[in-house]
Tab-separated table of C-alpha atoms in Angstrom:
chain	number	residue	atom	x	y	z
A	14	MET	CA	0.000	0.000	0.000
A	15	PRO	CA	1.970	3.091	-1.230
A	16	LEU	CA	2.008	5.755	1.496
A	17	ASP	CA	1.360	8.633	-0.921
A	18	GLN	CA	-1.979	7.161	-2.027
A	19	GLN	CA	-5.367	7.216	-0.378
A	20	THR	CA	-6.803	4.016	1.027
A	21	GLY	CA	-9.165	2.280	-1.373
A	22	LEU	CA	-12.019	-0.164	-0.838
A	23	ASP	CA	-9.881	-3.046	-2.035
A	24	ASP	CA	-6.987	-2.284	0.352
A	25	ASP	CA	-6.297	-4.319	3.479
A	26	PRO	CA	-5.458	-1.949	6.360
A	27	ALA	CA	-4.452	-4.920	8.515
A	28	ALA	CA	-1.599	-5.717	6.122
A	29	LEU	CA	0.040	-2.315	6.669
A	30	VAL	CA	-0.438	-2.444	10.438
A	31	THR	CA	0.915	-5.999	10.578
A	32	GLU	CA	3.992	-4.948	8.614
A	33	VAL	CA	4.694	-2.115	11.070
A	34	LEU	CA	4.134	-4.341	14.127
A	35	GLY	CA	6.666	-6.844	12.824
A	36	ASP	CA	7.653	-9.542	15.302
A	37	LEU	CA	5.101	-8.298	17.844
A	38	VAL	CA	2.475	-10.118	15.795
A	39	ARG	CA	2.248	-13.734	16.892
A	40	PRO	CA	-0.492	-15.370	14.824
A	41	ALA	CA	0.363	-18.849	16.119
A	42	SER	CA	-2.269	-18.675	18.846
A	43	LEU	CA	-4.080	-21.609	17.229
A	44	ALA	CA	-0.943	-23.733	17.158
A	45	PRO	CA	-0.812	-26.908	19.249
A	46	ALA	CA	0.689	-26.609	22.720
A	47	ASP	CA	0.589	-22.796	22.666
A	48	PRO	CA	0.541	-21.853	26.377
A	49	GLY	CA	-1.761	-18.871	25.824
A	50	PRO	CA	-5.413	-18.769	24.751
A	51	ALA	CA	-6.445	-19.198	21.138
A	52	VAL	CA	-7.438	-15.745	19.844
A	53	VAL	CA	-8.986	-14.522	16.596
A	54	THR	CA	-10.431	-11.105	15.799
A	55	GLY	CA	-12.373	-9.538	12.967
A	56	THR	CA	-14.195	-6.365	11.972
A	57	TYR	CA	-17.576	-7.013	10.379
A	58	VAL	CA	-19.166	-4.481	8.037
A	59	SER	CA	-22.139	-5.792	6.091
A	60	ASP	CA	-24.001	-3.971	3.334
A	61	PRO	CA	-26.793	-3.991	4.374
A	62	PRO	CA	-26.159	-4.787	8.060
A	63	PHE	CA	-29.646	-6.265	8.596
A	64	PHE	CA	-30.894	-8.931	6.208
A	65	GLY	CA	-33.009	-12.058	5.903
A	66	GLY	CA	-31.583	-14.862	8.012
A	67	GLY	CA	-29.301	-12.705	10.131
A	68	ASP	CA	-27.475	-9.441	10.634
A	69	VAL	CA	-23.977	-8.124	11.189
A	70	GLY	CA	-24.092	-9.248	14.836
A	71	ARG	CA	-24.749	-12.870	13.888
A	72	LEU	CA	-22.060	-12.630	11.221
A	73	ALA	CA	-19.531	-11.326	13.756
A	74	VAL	CA	-20.127	-13.904	16.489
A	75	SER	CA	-20.359	-16.756	13.984
A	76	GLY	CA	-17.276	-15.531	12.138
A	77	VAL	CA	-14.847	-15.550	15.064
A	78	VAL	CA	-16.302	-18.734	16.539
A	79	ASN	CA	-15.959	-20.477	13.180
A	80	SER	CA	-12.382	-19.244	12.758
A	81	LEU	CA	-11.520	-20.799	16.115
A	82	VAL	CA	-13.265	-24.095	15.528
A	83	THR	CA	-11.936	-24.622	11.982
A	84	GLY	CA	-8.453	-24.033	13.412
A	85	GLY	CA	-9.070	-26.859	15.850
A	86	ALA	CA	-9.582	-24.727	18.973
A	87	GLU	CA	-12.481	-24.922	21.401
A	88	PRO	CA	-14.324	-21.547	21.482
A	89	ARG	CA	-15.074	-20.249	24.979
A	90	SER	CA	-16.095	-16.578	24.729
A	91	VAL	CA	-16.358	-13.517	22.511
A	92	ALA	CA	-15.775	-9.815	23.133
A	93	LEU	CA	-17.596	-7.201	21.069
A	94	ALA	CA	-17.064	-3.555	20.151
A	95	LEU	CA	-19.869	-1.680	18.364
A	96	THR	CA	-19.622	1.466	16.248
A	97	VAL	CA	-23.170	2.793	15.900
A	98	GLU	CA	-24.225	5.637	13.638
A	99	ALA	CA	-26.368	8.342	15.238
A	100	GLY	CA	-29.911	7.918	14.047
A	101	LEU	CA	-29.946	4.125	14.069
A	102	PRO	CA	-33.405	3.106	15.331
A	103	ARG	CA	-33.154	1.514	18.747
A	104	ARG	CA	-35.338	-1.368	17.568
A	105	LEU	CA	-32.522	-2.327	15.165
A	106	LEU	CA	-29.952	-2.121	17.942
A	107	LEU	CA	-32.212	-4.364	20.022
A	108	ARG	CA	-32.512	-6.767	17.090
A	109	LEU	CA	-28.728	-6.930	16.834
A	110	ALA	CA	-28.378	-7.519	20.584
A	111	GLU	CA	-30.899	-10.360	20.494
A	112	SER	CA	-29.125	-11.856	17.490
A	113	VAL	CA	-25.760	-11.753	19.297
A	114	ARG	CA	-27.337	-13.356	22.361
A	115	ASP	CA	-29.010	-16.148	20.392
A	116	THR	CA	-25.921	-16.859	18.272
A	117	ALA	CA	-23.636	-16.987	21.318
A	118	ARG	CA	-25.996	-19.412	23.037
A	119	GLN	CA	-26.147	-21.553	19.927
A	120	ALA	CA	-22.356	-21.589	19.706
A	121	GLY	CA	-21.997	-22.410	23.403
A	122	VAL	CA	-19.845	-19.377	24.191
A	123	GLY	CA	-20.076	-16.555	26.713
A	124	VAL	CA	-19.694	-12.838	26.060
A	125	ALA	CA	-16.587	-11.586	27.855
A	126	ALA	CA	-17.052	-7.856	27.198
A	127	VAL	CA	-19.104	-5.369	25.199
A	128	HIS	CA	-18.039	-1.831	24.279
A	129	GLY	CA	-19.710	0.715	22.043
A	130	ARG	CA	-19.448	4.210	20.593
A	131	VAL	CA	-21.921	6.374	18.687
A	132	VAL	CA	-20.513	8.369	15.756
A	133	ARG	CA	-22.098	11.174	13.760
A	134	ALA	CA	-24.743	10.394	11.153
A	135	GLY	CA	-23.005	9.592	7.887
A	136	ASP	CA	-19.776	8.409	9.543
A	137	ALA	CA	-20.753	4.726	9.530
A	138	ASP	CA	-23.048	2.415	7.603
A	139	GLN	CA	-25.550	2.066	10.467
A	140	VAL	CA	-23.443	-0.264	12.616
A	141	TYR	CA	-20.032	-1.956	12.548
A	142	VAL	CA	-19.085	-4.819	14.849
A	143	THR	CA	-15.572	-5.825	15.900
A	144	ALA	CA	-15.477	-9.261	17.493
A	145	THR	CA	-12.698	-11.143	19.267
A	146	GLY	CA	-13.016	-14.842	19.907
A	147	LEU	CA	-11.190	-16.577	22.777
A	148	GLY	CA	-10.704	-20.296	23.027
A	149	VAL	CA	-8.570	-23.188	24.150
A	150	PRO	CA	-5.791	-24.180	21.718
A	151	PRO	CA	-6.002	-27.649	20.207
A	152	ALA	CA	-3.946	-30.482	21.631
A	153	SER	CA	-2.945	-31.290	18.055
A	154	ARG	CA	-3.438	-29.714	14.664
A	155	THR	CA	-6.718	-30.989	13.122
A	156	GLY	CA	-7.656	-28.219	10.744
A	157	GLY	CA	-6.522	-25.079	8.987
A	158	VAL	CA	-4.166	-24.419	6.097
A	159	GLY	CA	-2.034	-27.302	5.327
A	160	PRO	CA	0.918	-29.193	4.230
A	161	GLU	CA	-1.510	-31.877	5.491
A	162	VAL	CA	-3.446	-31.712	2.189
A	163	ARG	CA	-2.429	-34.655	0.016
A	164	ALA	CA	-3.089	-35.871	-3.505
A	165	GLY	CA	-6.245	-37.973	-3.587
A	166	ASP	CA	-7.871	-36.295	-0.581
A	167	ARG	CA	-11.561	-35.547	-1.000
A	168	VAL	CA	-13.193	-32.112	-0.927
A	169	LEU	CA	-16.511	-31.821	0.914
A	170	VAL	CA	-18.864	-28.885	1.446
A	171	SER	CA	-21.425	-28.855	4.225
A	172	GLY	CA	-24.378	-27.322	2.412
A	173	PRO	CA	-25.761	-25.212	-0.437
A	174	LEU	CA	-23.383	-22.556	-1.722
A	175	GLY	CA	-24.003	-18.902	-2.504
A	176	ASP	CA	-27.161	-18.185	-0.510
A	177	HIS	CA	-25.614	-15.352	1.512
A	178	GLU	CA	-24.059	-13.533	-1.436
A	179	ALA	CA	-27.123	-13.954	-3.644
A	180	HIS	CA	-29.347	-12.584	-0.878
A	181	LEU	CA	-27.215	-9.541	-0.061
A	182	LEU	CA	-26.442	-8.529	-3.644
A	183	SER	CA	-30.088	-8.911	-4.626
A	184	LEU	CA	-31.194	-6.965	-1.555
A	185	ARG	CA	-28.839	-4.112	-2.467
A	186	ALA	CA	-30.100	-3.963	-6.031
A	187	GLY	CA	-33.758	-4.651	-5.226
A	188	LEU	CA	-33.898	-7.535	-7.700
A	189	GLY	CA	-36.424	-9.553	-5.712
A	190	PHE	CA	-34.360	-12.726	-5.298
A	191	GLU	CA	-33.868	-11.785	-1.644
A	192	HIS	CA	-37.467	-12.872	-0.992
A	193	HIS	CA	-36.636	-16.436	-2.060
A	194	VAL	CA	-33.039	-16.845	-0.836
A	195	THR	CA	-31.892	-16.038	2.709
A	196	SER	CA	-28.493	-16.041	4.388
A	197	ALA	CA	-27.348	-19.212	6.132
A	198	CYS	CA	-24.703	-17.642	8.415
A	199	ALA	CA	-24.417	-19.644	11.626
A	200	PRO	CA	-21.904	-20.855	14.233
A	201	LEU	CA	-20.462	-24.221	13.224
A	202	THR	CA	-19.242	-25.614	16.540
A	203	GLY	CA	-21.875	-28.352	16.587
A	204	LEU	CA	-21.344	-29.319	12.956
A	205	LEU	CA	-17.577	-29.713	13.265
A	206	GLY	CA	-18.062	-31.360	16.627
A	207	ALA	CA	-20.187	-34.033	14.938
A	208	VAL	CA	-17.366	-34.659	12.458
A	209	ARG	CA	-14.536	-34.715	14.979
A	210	SER	CA	-16.376	-36.966	17.418
A	211	GLY	CA	-16.918	-39.586	14.747
A	212	GLY	CA	-13.873	-41.640	15.660
A	213	TYR	CA	-11.664	-40.630	12.737
A	214	PRO	CA	-8.703	-38.758	14.259
A	215	GLY	CA	-6.658	-37.025	11.598
A	216	ALA	CA	-9.317	-37.549	8.926
A	217	VAL	CA	-9.833	-33.802	8.474
A	218	ARG	CA	-6.742	-32.478	6.717
A	219	ALA	CA	-8.021	-28.888	6.405
A	220	ALA	CA	-11.169	-26.945	7.272
A	221	ALA	CA	-12.457	-23.463	6.553
A	222	GLU	CA	-15.673	-21.524	6.545
A	223	ILE	CA	-16.601	-20.439	3.018
A	224	ASN	CA	-16.411	-16.647	3.262
A	225	GLU	CA	-15.599	-13.912	0.759
A	226	GLY	CA	-14.096	-15.388	-2.366
A	227	GLY	CA	-16.184	-18.509	-1.919
A	228	LEU	CA	-15.141	-22.134	-2.211
A	229	ALA	CA	-12.384	-21.192	-4.655
A	230	ALA	CA	-10.727	-18.875	-2.112
A	231	ALA	CA	-10.930	-21.520	0.629
A	232	LEU	CA	-9.241	-24.106	-1.574
A	233	ARG	CA	-6.580	-21.649	-2.707
A	234	SER	CA	-5.749	-21.010	0.963
A	235	PHE	CA	-5.323	-24.747	1.519
A	236	GLY	CA	-2.977	-24.950	-1.443
A	237	ALA	CA	-1.043	-21.747	-0.747
A	238	GLY	CA	2.448	-21.826	-2.213
A	239	GLY	CA	1.485	-24.280	-4.939
A	240	ARG	CA	1.262	-27.218	-2.535
A	241	ALA	CA	-1.917	-28.581	-4.079
A	242	GLY	CA	-4.300	-28.380	-6.985
A	243	PHE	CA	-8.000	-29.155	-6.820
A	244	ARG	CA	-10.412	-30.647	-9.312
A	245	ILE	CA	-14.011	-29.676	-8.605
A	246	ASP	CA	-17.019	-31.382	-10.156
A	247	GLU	CA	-19.110	-28.345	-11.009
A	248	HIS	CA	-22.228	-30.493	-11.310
A	249	ALA	CA	-21.753	-31.877	-7.788
A	250	LEU	CA	-21.822	-28.438	-6.151
A	251	PRO	CA	-24.948	-28.095	-3.981
A	252	VAL	CA	-26.648	-24.870	-5.126
A	253	ARG	CA	-30.341	-24.135	-4.668
A	254	ALA	CA	-32.221	-23.495	-7.911
A	255	GLU	CA	-33.294	-20.006	-6.767
A	256	THR	CA	-29.734	-19.168	-5.727
A	257	ARG	CA	-28.300	-20.373	-9.023
A	258	VAL	CA	-30.688	-18.149	-10.979
A	259	ALA	CA	-29.847	-15.178	-8.746
A	260	LEU	CA	-26.096	-15.692	-9.025
A	261	GLU	CA	-26.282	-16.089	-12.806
A	262	SER	CA	-28.191	-12.810	-13.102
A	263	LEU	CA	-25.573	-11.123	-10.914
A	264	GLY	CA	-22.645	-12.585	-12.845
A	265	VAL	CA	-21.224	-14.547	-9.900
A	266	ALA	CA	-20.102	-18.177	-10.143
A	267	PRO	CA	-21.277	-20.458	-7.287
A	268	TRP	CA	-17.673	-21.394	-6.397
A	269	ASP	CA	-16.779	-17.701	-5.988
A	270	ALA	CA	-19.840	-16.788	-3.874
A	271	ALA	CA	-19.519	-16.026	-0.160
A	272	SER	CA	-21.294	-18.688	1.875
A	273	PRO	CA	-20.791	-18.018	5.609
A	274	GLY	CA	-22.312	-20.844	7.603
A	275	ARG	CA	-20.937	-23.397	5.137
A	276	LEU	CA	-17.801	-25.464	5.617
A	277	CYS	CA	-15.212	-26.693	3.172
A	278	LEU	CA	-13.366	-29.779	4.394
A	279	VAL	CA	-10.473	-31.665	2.844
A	280	VAL	CA	-10.500	-35.188	4.231
A	281	ALA	CA	-8.611	-38.457	3.849
A	282	PRO	CA	-10.106	-40.613	1.045
A	283	ASP	CA	-10.974	-43.600	3.231
A	284	ALA	CA	-12.756	-41.381	5.769
A	285	ALA	CA	-14.781	-39.335	3.259
A	286	PRO	CA	-17.978	-41.478	3.432
A	287	ALA	CA	-18.025	-41.396	7.246
A	288	VAL	CA	-17.336	-37.649	7.402
A	289	LEU	CA	-20.053	-37.003	4.821
A	290	SER	CA	-22.471	-39.082	6.912
A	291	ALA	CA	-21.516	-37.148	10.066
A	292	LEU	CA	-22.133	-33.829	8.299
A	293	ARG	CA	-25.533	-34.972	7.078
A	294	SER	CA	-26.508	-36.023	10.599
A	295	HIS	CA	-26.420	-32.367	11.716
A	296	PRO	CA	-29.123	-29.804	10.817
A	297	TYR	CA	-26.534	-27.526	9.192
A	298	GLY	CA	-25.112	-30.336	7.091
A	299	ARG	CA	-28.188	-32.025	5.627
A	300	SER	CA	-27.141	-31.141	2.058
A	301	ALA	CA	-23.438	-31.895	2.454
A	302	ALA	CA	-21.765	-33.134	-0.702
A	303	LEU	CA	-18.504	-34.521	-2.042
A	304	VAL	CA	-17.510	-32.042	-4.754
A	305	GLY	CA	-13.962	-32.884	-5.822
A	306	HIS	CA	-10.481	-34.050	-4.919
A	307	VAL	CA	-6.901	-32.910	-4.504
A	308	THR	CA	-4.824	-33.424	-7.655
A	309	GLY	CA	-1.384	-32.906	-6.109
A	310	THR	CA	1.022	-30.043	-6.621
A	311	ALA	CA	-0.397	-27.155	-8.585
A	312	GLY	CA	2.707	-26.416	-10.655
A	313	PRO	CA	4.158	-23.032	-11.573
A	314	ARG	CA	0.777	-21.300	-11.809
A	315	GLY	CA	0.014	-21.945	-8.168
A	316	VAL	CA	-3.340	-23.418	-7.163
A	317	VAL	CA	-5.417	-24.475	-10.150
A	318	LEU	CA	-9.130	-25.142	-9.774
A	319	GLU	CA	-10.620	-27.234	-12.532
A	320	SER	CA	-14.193	-28.119	-13.376
A	321	ALA	CA	-14.985	-31.618	-14.635
A	322	ALA	CA	-17.951	-31.946	-17.015
A	323	PRO	CA	-20.016	-35.164	-17.358
A	324	ASP	CA	-18.284	-35.917	-20.675
A	325	GLY	CA	-14.894	-35.882	-18.952
A	326	THR	CA	-13.799	-32.492	-20.247
A	327	VAL	CA	-11.759	-30.577	-17.665
A	328	THR	CA	-11.414	-26.791	-17.801
A	329	PRO	CA	-9.875	-24.227	-15.402
A	330	LEU	CA	-12.402	-22.298	-13.350
A	331	PRO	CA	-12.556	-18.604	-14.327
A	332	ALA	CA	-11.123	-15.909	-12.096
A	333	PRO	CA	-13.661	-14.287	-9.716
A	334	VAL	CA	-15.170	-10.850	-10.179
A	335	PRO	CA	-12.844	-8.215	-8.572
A	336	ALA	CA	-13.662	-7.977	-4.858
A	337	PRO	CA	-14.543	-4.228	-4.614
A	338	ALA	CA	-17.417	-4.663	-7.057
A	339	ARG	CA	-19.227	-7.031	-4.697
A	340	ARG	CA	-17.668	-6.408	-1.292
A	341	LEU	CA	-19.920	-7.935	1.361
A	342	PHE	CA	-18.246	-7.592	4.774
């Protein structure tokens, strides 16, 4: 980020701050045997902040809880900081508070602290939420980005893709799809718990919530540095008919669509049927599907995602729409 330029919507302020902090930043809090607590934090800005199936409060609590649990940690509590724009109706603030309460209860976590500030009208998009999740580090690494990913491993997703992005983009544009498709954001402690209690230690090579950038971004994170390529069966992707129509009209591919509340798992081949069964035993995993496999090293181009057609033709998946055009949170 050049210092003589203004910050743009596609910039990452955390990258500059992290560079300045240098060795003070210790992101290994989810590493096994770390003596301190597992800690993740995030700032959640949703446009719009209140929507069908949730709000920015549910996104925030679910987001940090899911970051902890996909890293293998056991979430214990969250701390929240609210930036509220003057003029926000108190009924909406109450709605957000009730959503935070219900999501925390569902996730099985407490709320360690709440702080808030009101800023002038026009200085915020109704309400921003910064959330910090605290948990107990894992005894051993069971999820996250990985050298653990191996050729032949299977790729699973826990449910229909794209609902959240289709809903929000349609709601912004007033296209009407938002009346038929709602967000599925939710805490995933119970879903991953069902998988990890199934008696298959080490079966889950990598796990991530499907956030901005969609399934493609999650898989690219698993294969960072060219460690792995992925072949995805486009026709195996679980996408609701209404969502597919909405995404097509918005020019977004299902594998690029943000799907908070959905998991991507890379699992050992022999454990894939059992893990798929465990996912489907949970309410949030009823539509879980096996959608592809790891092809091995990705080669000089880095991670390559390919789509396999029924006739056997394999083609690279197209690059996603630039993030600023459809920034969600």
